[in-house]
mmCIF file with all atom_site columns, C-alpha atoms and ligand atoms in Angstrom:
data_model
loop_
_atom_site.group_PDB
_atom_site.id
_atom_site.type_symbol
_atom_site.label_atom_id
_atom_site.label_alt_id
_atom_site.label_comp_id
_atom_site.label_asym_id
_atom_site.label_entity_id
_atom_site.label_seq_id
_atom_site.pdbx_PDB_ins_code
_atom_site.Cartn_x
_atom_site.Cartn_y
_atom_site.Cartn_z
_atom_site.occupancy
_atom_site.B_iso_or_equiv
_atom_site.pdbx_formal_charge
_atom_site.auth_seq_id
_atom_site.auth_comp_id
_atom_site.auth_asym_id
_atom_site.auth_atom_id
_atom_site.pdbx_PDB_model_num
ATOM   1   C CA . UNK A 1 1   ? 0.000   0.000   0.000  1.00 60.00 ? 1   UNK A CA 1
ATOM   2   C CA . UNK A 1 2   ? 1.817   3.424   -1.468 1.00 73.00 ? 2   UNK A CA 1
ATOM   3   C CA . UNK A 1 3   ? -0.346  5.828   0.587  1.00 93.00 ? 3   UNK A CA 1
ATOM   4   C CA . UNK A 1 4   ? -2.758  4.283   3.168  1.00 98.00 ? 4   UNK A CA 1
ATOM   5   C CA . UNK A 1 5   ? -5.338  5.772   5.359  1.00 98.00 ? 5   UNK A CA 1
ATOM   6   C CA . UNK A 1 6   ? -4.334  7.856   7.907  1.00 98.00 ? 6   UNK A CA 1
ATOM   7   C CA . UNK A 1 7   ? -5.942  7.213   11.341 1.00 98.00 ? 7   UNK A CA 1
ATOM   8   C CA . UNK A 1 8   ? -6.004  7.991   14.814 1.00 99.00 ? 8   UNK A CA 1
ATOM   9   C CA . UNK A 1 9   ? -7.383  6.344   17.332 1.00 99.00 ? 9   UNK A CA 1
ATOM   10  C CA . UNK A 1 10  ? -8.964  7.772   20.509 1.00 98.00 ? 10  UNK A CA 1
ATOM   11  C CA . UNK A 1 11  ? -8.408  6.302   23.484 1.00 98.00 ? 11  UNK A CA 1
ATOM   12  C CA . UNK A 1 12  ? -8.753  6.932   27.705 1.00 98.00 ? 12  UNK A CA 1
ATOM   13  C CA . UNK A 1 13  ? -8.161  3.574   29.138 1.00 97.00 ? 13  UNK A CA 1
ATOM   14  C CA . UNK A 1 14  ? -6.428  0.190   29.183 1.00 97.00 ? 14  UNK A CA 1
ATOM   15  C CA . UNK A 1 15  ? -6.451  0.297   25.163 1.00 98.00 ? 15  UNK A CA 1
ATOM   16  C CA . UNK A 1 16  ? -6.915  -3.400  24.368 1.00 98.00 ? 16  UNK A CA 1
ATOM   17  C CA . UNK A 1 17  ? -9.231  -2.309  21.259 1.00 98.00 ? 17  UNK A CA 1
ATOM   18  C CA . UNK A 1 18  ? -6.127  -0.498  20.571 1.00 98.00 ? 18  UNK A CA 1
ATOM   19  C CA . UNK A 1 19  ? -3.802  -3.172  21.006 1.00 98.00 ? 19  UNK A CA 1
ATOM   20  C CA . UNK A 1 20  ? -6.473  -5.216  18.774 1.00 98.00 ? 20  UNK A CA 1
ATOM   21  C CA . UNK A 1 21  ? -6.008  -2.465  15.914 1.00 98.00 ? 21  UNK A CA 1
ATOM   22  C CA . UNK A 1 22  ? -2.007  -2.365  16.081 1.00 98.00 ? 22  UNK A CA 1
ATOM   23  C CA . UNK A 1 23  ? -1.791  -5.991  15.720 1.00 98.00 ? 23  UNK A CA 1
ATOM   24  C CA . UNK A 1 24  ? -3.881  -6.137  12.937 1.00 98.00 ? 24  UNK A CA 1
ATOM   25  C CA . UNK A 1 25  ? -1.937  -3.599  11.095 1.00 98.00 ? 25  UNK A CA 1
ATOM   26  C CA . UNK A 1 26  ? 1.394   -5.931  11.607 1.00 98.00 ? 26  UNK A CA 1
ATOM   27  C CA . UNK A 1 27  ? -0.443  -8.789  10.684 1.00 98.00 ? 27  UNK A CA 1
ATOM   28  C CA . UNK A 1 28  ? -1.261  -7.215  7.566  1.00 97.00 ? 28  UNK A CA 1
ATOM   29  C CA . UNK A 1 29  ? -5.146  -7.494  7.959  1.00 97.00 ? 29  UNK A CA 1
ATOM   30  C CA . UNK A 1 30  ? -5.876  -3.846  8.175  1.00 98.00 ? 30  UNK A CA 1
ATOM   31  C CA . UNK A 1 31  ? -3.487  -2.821  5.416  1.00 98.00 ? 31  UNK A CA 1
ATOM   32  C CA . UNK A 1 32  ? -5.649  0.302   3.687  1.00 98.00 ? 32  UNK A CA 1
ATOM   33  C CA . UNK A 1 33  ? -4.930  2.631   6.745  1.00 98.00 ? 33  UNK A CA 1
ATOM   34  C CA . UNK A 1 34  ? -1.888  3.037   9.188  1.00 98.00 ? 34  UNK A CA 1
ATOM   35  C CA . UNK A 1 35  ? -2.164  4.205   13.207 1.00 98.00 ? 35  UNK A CA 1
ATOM   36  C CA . UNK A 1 36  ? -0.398  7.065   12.261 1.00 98.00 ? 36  UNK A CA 1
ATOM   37  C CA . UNK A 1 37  ? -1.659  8.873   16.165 1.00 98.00 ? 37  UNK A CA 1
ATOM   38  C CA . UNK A 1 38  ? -3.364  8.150   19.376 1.00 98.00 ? 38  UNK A CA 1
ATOM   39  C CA . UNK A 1 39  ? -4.387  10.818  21.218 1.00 98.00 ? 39  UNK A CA 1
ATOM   40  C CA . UNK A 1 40  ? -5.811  10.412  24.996 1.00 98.00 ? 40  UNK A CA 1
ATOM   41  C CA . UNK A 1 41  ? -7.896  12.255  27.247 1.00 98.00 ? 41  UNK A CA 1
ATOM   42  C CA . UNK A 1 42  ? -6.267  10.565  30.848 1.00 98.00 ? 42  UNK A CA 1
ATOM   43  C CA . UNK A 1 43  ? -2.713  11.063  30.901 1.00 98.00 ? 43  UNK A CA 1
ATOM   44  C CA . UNK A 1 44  ? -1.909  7.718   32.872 1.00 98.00 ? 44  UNK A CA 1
ATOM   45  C CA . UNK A 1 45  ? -4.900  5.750   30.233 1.00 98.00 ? 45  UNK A CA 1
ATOM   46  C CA . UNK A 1 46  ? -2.119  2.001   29.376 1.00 98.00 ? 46  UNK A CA 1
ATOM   47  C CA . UNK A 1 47  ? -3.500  2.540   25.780 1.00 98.00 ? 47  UNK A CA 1
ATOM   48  C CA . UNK A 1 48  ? -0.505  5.274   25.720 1.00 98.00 ? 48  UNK A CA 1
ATOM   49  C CA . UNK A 1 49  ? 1.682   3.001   26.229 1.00 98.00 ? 49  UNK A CA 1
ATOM   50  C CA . UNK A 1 50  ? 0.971   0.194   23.920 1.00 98.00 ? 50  UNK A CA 1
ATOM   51  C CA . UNK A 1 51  ? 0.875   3.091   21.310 1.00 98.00 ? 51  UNK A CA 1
ATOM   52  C CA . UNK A 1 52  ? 4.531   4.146   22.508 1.00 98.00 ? 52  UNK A CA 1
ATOM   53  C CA . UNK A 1 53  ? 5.856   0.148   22.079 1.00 98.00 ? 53  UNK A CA 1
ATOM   54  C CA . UNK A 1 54  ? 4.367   -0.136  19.140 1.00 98.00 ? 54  UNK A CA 1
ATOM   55  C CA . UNK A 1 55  ? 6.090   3.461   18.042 1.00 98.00 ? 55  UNK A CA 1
ATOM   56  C CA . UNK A 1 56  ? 2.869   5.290   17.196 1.00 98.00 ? 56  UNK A CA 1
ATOM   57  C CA . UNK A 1 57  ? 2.559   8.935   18.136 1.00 98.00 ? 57  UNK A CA 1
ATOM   58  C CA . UNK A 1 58  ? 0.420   9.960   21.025 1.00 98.00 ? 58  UNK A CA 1
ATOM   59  C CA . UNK A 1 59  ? -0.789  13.641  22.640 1.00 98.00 ? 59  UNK A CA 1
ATOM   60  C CA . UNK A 1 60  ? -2.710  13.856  25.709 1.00 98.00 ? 60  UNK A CA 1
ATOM   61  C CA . UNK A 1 61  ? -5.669  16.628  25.683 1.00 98.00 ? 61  UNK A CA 1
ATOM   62  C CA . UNK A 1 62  ? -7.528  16.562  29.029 1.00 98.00 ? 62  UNK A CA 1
ATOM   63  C CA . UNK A 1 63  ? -10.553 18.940  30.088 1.00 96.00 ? 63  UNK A CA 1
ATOM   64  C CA . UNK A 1 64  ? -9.119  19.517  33.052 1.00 96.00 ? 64  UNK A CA 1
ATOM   65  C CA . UNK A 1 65  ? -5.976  21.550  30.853 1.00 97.00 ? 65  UNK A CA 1
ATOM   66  C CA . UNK A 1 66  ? -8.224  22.320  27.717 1.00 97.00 ? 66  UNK A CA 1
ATOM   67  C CA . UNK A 1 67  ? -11.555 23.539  29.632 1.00 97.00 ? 67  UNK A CA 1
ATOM   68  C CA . UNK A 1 68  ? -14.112 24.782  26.734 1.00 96.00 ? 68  UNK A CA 1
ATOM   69  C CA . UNK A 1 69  ? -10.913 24.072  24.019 1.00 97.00 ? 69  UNK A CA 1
ATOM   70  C CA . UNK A 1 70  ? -11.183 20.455  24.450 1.00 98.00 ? 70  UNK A CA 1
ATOM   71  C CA . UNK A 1 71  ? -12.849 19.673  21.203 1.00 98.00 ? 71  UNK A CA 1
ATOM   72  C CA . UNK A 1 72  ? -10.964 22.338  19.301 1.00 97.00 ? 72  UNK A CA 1
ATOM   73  C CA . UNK A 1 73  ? -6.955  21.155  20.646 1.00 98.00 ? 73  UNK A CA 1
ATOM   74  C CA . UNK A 1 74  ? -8.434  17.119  19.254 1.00 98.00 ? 74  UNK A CA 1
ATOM   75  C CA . UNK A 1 75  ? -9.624  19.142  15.920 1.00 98.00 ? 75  UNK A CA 1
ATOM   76  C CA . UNK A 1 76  ? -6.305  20.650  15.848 1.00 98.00 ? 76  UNK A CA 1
ATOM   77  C CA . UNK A 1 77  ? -3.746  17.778  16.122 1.00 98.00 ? 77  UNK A CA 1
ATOM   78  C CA . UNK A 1 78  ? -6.378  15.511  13.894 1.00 98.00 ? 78  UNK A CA 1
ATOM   79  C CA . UNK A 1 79  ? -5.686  18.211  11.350 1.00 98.00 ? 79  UNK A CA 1
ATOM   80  C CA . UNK A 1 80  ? -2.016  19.024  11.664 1.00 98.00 ? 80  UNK A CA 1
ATOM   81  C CA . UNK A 1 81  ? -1.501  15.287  11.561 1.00 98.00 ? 81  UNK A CA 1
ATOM   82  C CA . UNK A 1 82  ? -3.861  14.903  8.580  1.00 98.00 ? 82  UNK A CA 1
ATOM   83  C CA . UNK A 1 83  ? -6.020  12.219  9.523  1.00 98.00 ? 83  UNK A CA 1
ATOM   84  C CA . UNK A 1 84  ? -8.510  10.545  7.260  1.00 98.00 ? 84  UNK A CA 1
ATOM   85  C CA . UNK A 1 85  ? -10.054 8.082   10.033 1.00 98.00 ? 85  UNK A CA 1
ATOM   86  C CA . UNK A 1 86  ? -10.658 8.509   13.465 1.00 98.00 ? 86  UNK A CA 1
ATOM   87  C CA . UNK A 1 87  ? -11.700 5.258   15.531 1.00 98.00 ? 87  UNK A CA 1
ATOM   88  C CA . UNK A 1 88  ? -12.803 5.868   19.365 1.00 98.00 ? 88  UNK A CA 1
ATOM   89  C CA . UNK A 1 89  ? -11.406 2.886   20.715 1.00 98.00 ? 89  UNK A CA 1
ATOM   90  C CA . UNK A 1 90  ? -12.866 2.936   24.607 1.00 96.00 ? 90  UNK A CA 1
ATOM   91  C CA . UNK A 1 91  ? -13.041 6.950   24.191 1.00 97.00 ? 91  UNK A CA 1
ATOM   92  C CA . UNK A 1 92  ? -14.925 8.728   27.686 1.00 93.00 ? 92  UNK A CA 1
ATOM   93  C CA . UNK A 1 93  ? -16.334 11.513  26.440 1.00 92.00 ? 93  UNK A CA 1
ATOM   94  C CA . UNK A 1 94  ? -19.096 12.314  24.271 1.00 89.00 ? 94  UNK A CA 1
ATOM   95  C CA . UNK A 1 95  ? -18.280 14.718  21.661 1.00 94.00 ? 95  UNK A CA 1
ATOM   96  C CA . UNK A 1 96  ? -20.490 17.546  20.375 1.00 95.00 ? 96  UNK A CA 1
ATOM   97  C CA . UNK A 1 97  ? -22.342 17.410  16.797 1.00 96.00 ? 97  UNK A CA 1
ATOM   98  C CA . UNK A 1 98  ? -19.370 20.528  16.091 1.00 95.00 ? 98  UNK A CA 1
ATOM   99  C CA . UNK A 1 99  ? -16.877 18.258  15.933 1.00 97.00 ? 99  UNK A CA 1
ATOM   100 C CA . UNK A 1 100 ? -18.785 14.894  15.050 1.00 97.00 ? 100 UNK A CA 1
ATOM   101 C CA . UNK A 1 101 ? -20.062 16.825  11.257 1.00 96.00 ? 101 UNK A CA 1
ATOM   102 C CA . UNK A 1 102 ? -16.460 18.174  10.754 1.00 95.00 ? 102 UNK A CA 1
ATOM   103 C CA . UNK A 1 103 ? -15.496 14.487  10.021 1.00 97.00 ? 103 UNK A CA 1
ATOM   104 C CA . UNK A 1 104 ? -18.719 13.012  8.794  1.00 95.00 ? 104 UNK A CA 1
ATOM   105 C CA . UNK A 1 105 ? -18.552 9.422   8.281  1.00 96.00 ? 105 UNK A CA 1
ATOM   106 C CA . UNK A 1 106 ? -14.849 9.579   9.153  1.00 98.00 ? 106 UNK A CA 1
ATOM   107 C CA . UNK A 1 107 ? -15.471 8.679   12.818 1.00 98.00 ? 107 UNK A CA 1
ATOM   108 C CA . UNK A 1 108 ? -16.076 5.170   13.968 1.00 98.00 ? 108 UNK A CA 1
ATOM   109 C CA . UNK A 1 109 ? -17.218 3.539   17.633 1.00 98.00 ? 109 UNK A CA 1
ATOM   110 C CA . UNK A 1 110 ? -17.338 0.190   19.039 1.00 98.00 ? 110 UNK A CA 1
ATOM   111 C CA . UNK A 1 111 ? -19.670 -0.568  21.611 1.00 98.00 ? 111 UNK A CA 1
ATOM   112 C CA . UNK A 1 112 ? -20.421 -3.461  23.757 1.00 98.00 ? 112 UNK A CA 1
ATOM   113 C CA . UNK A 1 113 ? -23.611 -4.106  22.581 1.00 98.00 ? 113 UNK A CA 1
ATOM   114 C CA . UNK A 1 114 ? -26.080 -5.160  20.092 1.00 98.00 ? 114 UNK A CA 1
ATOM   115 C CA . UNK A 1 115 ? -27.341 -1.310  18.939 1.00 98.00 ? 115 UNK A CA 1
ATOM   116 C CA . UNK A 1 116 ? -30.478 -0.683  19.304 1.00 98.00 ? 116 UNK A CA 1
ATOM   117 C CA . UNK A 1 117 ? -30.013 -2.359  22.509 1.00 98.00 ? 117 UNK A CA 1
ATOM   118 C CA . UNK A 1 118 ? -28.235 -1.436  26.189 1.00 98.00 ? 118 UNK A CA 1
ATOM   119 C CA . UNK A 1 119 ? -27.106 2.176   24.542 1.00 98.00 ? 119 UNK A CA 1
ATOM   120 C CA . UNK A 1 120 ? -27.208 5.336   24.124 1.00 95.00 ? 120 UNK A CA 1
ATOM   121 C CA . UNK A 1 121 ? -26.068 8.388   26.851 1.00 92.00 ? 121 UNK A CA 1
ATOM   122 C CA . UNK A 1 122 ? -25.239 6.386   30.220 1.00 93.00 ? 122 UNK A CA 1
ATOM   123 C CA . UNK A 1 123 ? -24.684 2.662   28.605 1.00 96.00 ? 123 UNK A CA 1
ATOM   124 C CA . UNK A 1 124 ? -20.576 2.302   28.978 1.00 94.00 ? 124 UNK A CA 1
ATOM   125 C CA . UNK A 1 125 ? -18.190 -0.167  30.441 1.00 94.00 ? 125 UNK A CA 1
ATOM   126 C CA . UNK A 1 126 ? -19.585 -2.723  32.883 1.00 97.00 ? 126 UNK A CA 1
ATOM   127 C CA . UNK A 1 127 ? -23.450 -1.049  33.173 1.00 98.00 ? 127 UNK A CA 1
ATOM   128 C CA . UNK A 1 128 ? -23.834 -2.518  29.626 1.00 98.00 ? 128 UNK A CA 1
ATOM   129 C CA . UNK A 1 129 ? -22.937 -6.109  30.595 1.00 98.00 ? 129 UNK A CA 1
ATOM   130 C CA . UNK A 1 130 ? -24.821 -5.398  34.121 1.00 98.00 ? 130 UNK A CA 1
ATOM   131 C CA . UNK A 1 131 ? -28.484 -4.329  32.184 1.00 98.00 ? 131 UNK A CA 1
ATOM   132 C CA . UNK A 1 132 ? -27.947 -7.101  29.374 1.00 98.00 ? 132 UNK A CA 1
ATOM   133 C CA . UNK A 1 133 ? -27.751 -9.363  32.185 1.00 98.00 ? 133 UNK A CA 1
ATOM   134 C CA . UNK A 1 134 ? -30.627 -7.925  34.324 1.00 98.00 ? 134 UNK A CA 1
ATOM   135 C CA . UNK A 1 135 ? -32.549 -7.766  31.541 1.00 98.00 ? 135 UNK A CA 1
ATOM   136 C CA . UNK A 1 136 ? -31.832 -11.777 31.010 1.00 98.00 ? 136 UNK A CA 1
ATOM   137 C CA . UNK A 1 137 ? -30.712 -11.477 27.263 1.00 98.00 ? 137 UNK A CA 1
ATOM   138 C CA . UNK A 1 138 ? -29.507 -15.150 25.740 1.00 98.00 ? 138 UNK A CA 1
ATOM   139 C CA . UNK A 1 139 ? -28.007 -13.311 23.482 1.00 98.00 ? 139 UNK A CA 1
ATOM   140 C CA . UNK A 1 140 ? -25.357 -10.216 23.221 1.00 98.00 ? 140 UNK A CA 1
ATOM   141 C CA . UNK A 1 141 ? -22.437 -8.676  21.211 1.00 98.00 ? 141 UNK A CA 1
ATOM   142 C CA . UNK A 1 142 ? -20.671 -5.446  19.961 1.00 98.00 ? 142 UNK A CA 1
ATOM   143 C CA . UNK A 1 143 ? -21.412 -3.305  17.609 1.00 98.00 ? 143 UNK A CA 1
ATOM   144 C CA . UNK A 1 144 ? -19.268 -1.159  15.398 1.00 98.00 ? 144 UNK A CA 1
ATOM   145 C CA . UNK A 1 145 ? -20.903 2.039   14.125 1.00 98.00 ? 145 UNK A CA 1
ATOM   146 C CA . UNK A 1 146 ? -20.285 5.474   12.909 1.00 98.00 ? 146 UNK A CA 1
ATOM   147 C CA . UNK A 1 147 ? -20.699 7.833   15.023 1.00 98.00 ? 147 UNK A CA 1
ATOM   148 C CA . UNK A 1 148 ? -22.382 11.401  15.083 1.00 95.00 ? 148 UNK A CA 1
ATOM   149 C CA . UNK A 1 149 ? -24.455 13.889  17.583 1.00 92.00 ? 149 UNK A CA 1
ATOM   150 C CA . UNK A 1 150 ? -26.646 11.097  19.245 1.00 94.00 ? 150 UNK A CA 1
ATOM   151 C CA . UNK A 1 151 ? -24.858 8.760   21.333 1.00 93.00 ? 151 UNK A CA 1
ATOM   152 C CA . UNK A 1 152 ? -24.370 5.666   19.191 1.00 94.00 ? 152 UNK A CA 1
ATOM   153 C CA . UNK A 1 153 ? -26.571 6.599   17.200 1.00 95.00 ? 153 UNK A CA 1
ATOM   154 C CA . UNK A 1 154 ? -24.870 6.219   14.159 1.00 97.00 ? 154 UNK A CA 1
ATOM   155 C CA . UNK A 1 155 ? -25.140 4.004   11.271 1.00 98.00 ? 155 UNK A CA 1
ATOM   156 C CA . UNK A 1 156 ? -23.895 0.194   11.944 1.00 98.00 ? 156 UNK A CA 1
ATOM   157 C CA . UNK A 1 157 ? -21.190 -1.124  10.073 1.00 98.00 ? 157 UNK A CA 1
ATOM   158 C CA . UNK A 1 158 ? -20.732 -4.369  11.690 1.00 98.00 ? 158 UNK A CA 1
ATOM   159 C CA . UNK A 1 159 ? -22.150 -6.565  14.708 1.00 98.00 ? 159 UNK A CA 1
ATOM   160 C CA . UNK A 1 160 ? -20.828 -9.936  16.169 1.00 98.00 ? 160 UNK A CA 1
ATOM   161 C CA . UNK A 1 161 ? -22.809 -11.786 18.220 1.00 98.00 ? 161 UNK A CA 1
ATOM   162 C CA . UNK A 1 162 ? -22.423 -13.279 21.687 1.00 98.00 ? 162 UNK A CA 1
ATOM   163 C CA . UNK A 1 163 ? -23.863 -16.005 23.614 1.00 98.00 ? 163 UNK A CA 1
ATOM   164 C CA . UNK A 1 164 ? -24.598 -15.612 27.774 1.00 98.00 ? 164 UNK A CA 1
ATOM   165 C CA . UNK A 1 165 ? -23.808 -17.889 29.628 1.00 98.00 ? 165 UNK A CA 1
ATOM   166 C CA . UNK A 1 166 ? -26.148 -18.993 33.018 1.00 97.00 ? 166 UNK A CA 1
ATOM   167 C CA . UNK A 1 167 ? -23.132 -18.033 35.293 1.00 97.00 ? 167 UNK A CA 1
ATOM   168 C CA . UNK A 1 168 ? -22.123 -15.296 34.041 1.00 98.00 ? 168 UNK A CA 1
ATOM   169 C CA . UNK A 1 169 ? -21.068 -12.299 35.811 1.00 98.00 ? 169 UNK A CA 1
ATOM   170 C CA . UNK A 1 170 ? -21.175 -8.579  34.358 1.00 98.00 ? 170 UNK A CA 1
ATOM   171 C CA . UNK A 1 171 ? -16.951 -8.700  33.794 1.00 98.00 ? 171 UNK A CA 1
ATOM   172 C CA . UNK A 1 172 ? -16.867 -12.202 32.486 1.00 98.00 ? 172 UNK A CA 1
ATOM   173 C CA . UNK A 1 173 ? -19.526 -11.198 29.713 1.00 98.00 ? 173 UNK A CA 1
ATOM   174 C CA . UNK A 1 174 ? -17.454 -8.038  29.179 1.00 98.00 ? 174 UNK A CA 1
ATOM   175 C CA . UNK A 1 175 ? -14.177 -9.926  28.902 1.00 98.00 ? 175 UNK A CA 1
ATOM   176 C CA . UNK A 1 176 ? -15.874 -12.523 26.529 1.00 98.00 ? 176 UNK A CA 1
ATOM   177 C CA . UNK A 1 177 ? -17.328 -9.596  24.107 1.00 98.00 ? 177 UNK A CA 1
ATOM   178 C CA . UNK A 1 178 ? -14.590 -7.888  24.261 1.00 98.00 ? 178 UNK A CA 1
ATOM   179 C CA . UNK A 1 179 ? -12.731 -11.107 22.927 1.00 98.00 ? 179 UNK A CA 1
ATOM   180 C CA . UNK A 1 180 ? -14.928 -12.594 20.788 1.00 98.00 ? 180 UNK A CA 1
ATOM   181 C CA . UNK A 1 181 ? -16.411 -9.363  19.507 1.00 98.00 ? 181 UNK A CA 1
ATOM   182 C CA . UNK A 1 182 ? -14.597 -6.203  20.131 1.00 98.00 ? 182 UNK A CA 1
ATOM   183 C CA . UNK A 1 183 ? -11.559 -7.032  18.639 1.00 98.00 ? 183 UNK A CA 1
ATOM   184 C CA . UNK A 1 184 ? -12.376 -8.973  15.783 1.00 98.00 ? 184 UNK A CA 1
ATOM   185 C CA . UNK A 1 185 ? -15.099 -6.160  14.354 1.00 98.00 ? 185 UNK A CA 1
ATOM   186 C CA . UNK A 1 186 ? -13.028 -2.762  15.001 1.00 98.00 ? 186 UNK A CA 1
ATOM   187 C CA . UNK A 1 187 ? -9.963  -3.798  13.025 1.00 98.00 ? 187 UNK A CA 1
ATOM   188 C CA . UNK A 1 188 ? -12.190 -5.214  10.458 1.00 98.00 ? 188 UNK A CA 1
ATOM   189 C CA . UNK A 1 189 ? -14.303 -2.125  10.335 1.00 98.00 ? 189 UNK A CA 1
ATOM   190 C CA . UNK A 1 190 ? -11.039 -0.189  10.063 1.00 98.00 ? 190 UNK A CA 1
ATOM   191 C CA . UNK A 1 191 ? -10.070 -2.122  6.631  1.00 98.00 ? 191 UNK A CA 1
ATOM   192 C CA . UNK A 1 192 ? -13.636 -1.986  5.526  1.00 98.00 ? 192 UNK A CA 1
ATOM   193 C CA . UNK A 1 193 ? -13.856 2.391   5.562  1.00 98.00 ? 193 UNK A CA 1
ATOM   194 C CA . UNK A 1 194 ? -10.357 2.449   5.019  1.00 98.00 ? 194 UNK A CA 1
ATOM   195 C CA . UNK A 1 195 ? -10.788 0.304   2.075  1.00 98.00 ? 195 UNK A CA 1
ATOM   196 C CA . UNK A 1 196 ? -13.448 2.482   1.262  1.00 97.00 ? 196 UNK A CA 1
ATOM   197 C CA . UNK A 1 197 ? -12.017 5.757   1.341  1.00 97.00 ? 197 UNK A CA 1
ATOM   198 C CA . UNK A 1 198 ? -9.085  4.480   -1.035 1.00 97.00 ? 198 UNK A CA 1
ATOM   199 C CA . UNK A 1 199 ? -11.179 3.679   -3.247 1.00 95.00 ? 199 UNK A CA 1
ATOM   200 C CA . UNK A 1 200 ? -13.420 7.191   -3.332 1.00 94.00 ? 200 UNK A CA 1
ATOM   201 C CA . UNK A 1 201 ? -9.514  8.569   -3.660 1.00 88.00 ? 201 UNK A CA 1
ATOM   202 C CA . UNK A 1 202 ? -9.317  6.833   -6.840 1.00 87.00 ? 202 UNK A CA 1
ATOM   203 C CA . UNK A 1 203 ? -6.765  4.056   -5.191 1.00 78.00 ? 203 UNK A CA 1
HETATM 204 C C1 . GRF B 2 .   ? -14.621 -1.437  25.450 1.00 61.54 ? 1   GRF B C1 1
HETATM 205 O O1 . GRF B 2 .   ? -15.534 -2.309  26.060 1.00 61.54 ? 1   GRF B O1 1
HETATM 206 C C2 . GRF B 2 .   ? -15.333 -0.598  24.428 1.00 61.54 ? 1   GRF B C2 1
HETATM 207 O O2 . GRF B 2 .   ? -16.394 -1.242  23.789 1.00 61.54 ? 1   GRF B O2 1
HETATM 208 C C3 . GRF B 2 .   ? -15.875 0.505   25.269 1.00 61.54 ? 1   GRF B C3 1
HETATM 209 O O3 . GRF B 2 .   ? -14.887 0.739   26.240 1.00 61.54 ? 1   GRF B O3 1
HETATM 210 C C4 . GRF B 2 .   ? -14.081 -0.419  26.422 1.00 61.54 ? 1   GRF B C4 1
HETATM 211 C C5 . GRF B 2 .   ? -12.651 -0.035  26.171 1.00 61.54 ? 1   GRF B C5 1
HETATM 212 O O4 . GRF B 2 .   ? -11.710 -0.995  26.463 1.00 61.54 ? 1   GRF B O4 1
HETATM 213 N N1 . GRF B 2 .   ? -16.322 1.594   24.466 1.00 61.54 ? 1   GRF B N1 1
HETATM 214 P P1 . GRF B 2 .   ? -10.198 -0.834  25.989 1.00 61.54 ? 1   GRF B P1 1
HETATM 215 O O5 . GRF B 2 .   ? -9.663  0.486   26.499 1.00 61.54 ? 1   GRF B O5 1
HETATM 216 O O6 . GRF B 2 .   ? -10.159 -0.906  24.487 1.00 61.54 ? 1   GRF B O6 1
HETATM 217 O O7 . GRF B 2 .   ? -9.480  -1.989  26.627 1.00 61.54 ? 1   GRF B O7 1
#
């Protein structure tokens, strides 16, 4: 590949999505785009440092320094960095419809879930696995979308399904999604638009 993708991927915590993404790239399945950034809102989220062993770039914005320039300072370094992709790969924070329609359908999201189910503003880490459970589901997943102003509310690009087991427990389902789901459909998503967006280049 002569000029893939560029992408960045968002990040705030333990970064296994991440990790899922990077090894994909050496493995040569996602091969239209490169990890060319990662950029995290929690300066001590692991995903930084997978990104630095695996020699990728990586800038920490936080609130906390950034205030009302959050968005903007992400904007900024997505720009100066010239990224094509952006995948939110466990990214805390919901970002405005300013930012989400200056890269339409160049921003993807994996959640935990089987959208239209356990999402939406409040559903994230183990309260997803908790209310599938509660709710007695046989049956759960992940879902890869894109994303814009409504909280995964964007259109789906790919879903893997799940199975519950009778003993399980909110972290063993979120381990077992995570493994069976998470990480097979975000690097595959990631080859699919990437693939994509060569293609509307002409490539
Ligand atoms: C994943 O369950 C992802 O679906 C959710 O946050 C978690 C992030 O995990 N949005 P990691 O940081 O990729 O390990």
């Amino acid at each position: 590949m002569t000029n893939p993708v560029k992408i960045a991927v968002l990040v705030s915590g333990g970064g296994t999505n991440l990790q899922a993404l990077l090894d994909s790239e050496s493995n040569g399945t996602l091969k239209s785009g490169r990890i060319v950034l990662v950029v995290s809102n929690n300066p001590s989220a692991f995903a930084l440092t997978r990104a630095e062993k695996a020699g990728v770039k990586t800038v920490t914005i936080t609130r906390k320094e950034f205030g009302d320039g959050f968005e903007k300072a992400i904007i900024k370094v997505l720009r100066e960095n010239d990224i094509e992709l952006i995948v939110l790969a466990g990214f805390m924070a919901i970002l405005s419809e300013s930012f989400t329609s200056a890269f339409k359908d160049r921003i993807i999201n994996v959640h935990p879930s089987l959208i239209p189910a356990f999402c939406g503003k409040g559903f994230y880490g183990l309260k997803v696995h908790e209310e599938a459970l509660k709710k007695g589901v046989r049956v759960t997943g992940a879902t890869v979308h894109f994303v814009n102003e409504i909280p995964d509310g964007g259109k789906i690009i790919m879903q893997k399904a799940v199975a519950v087991r009778d003993n399980d427990t909110p972290e063993k389902l979120q381990k077992r999604v995570m493994k069976q789901a998470e990480w097979k459909i975000l690097p595959a998503s990631a080859e699919k638009i990437c693939a994509q967006i060569l293609k509307s280049r002409g490539e």
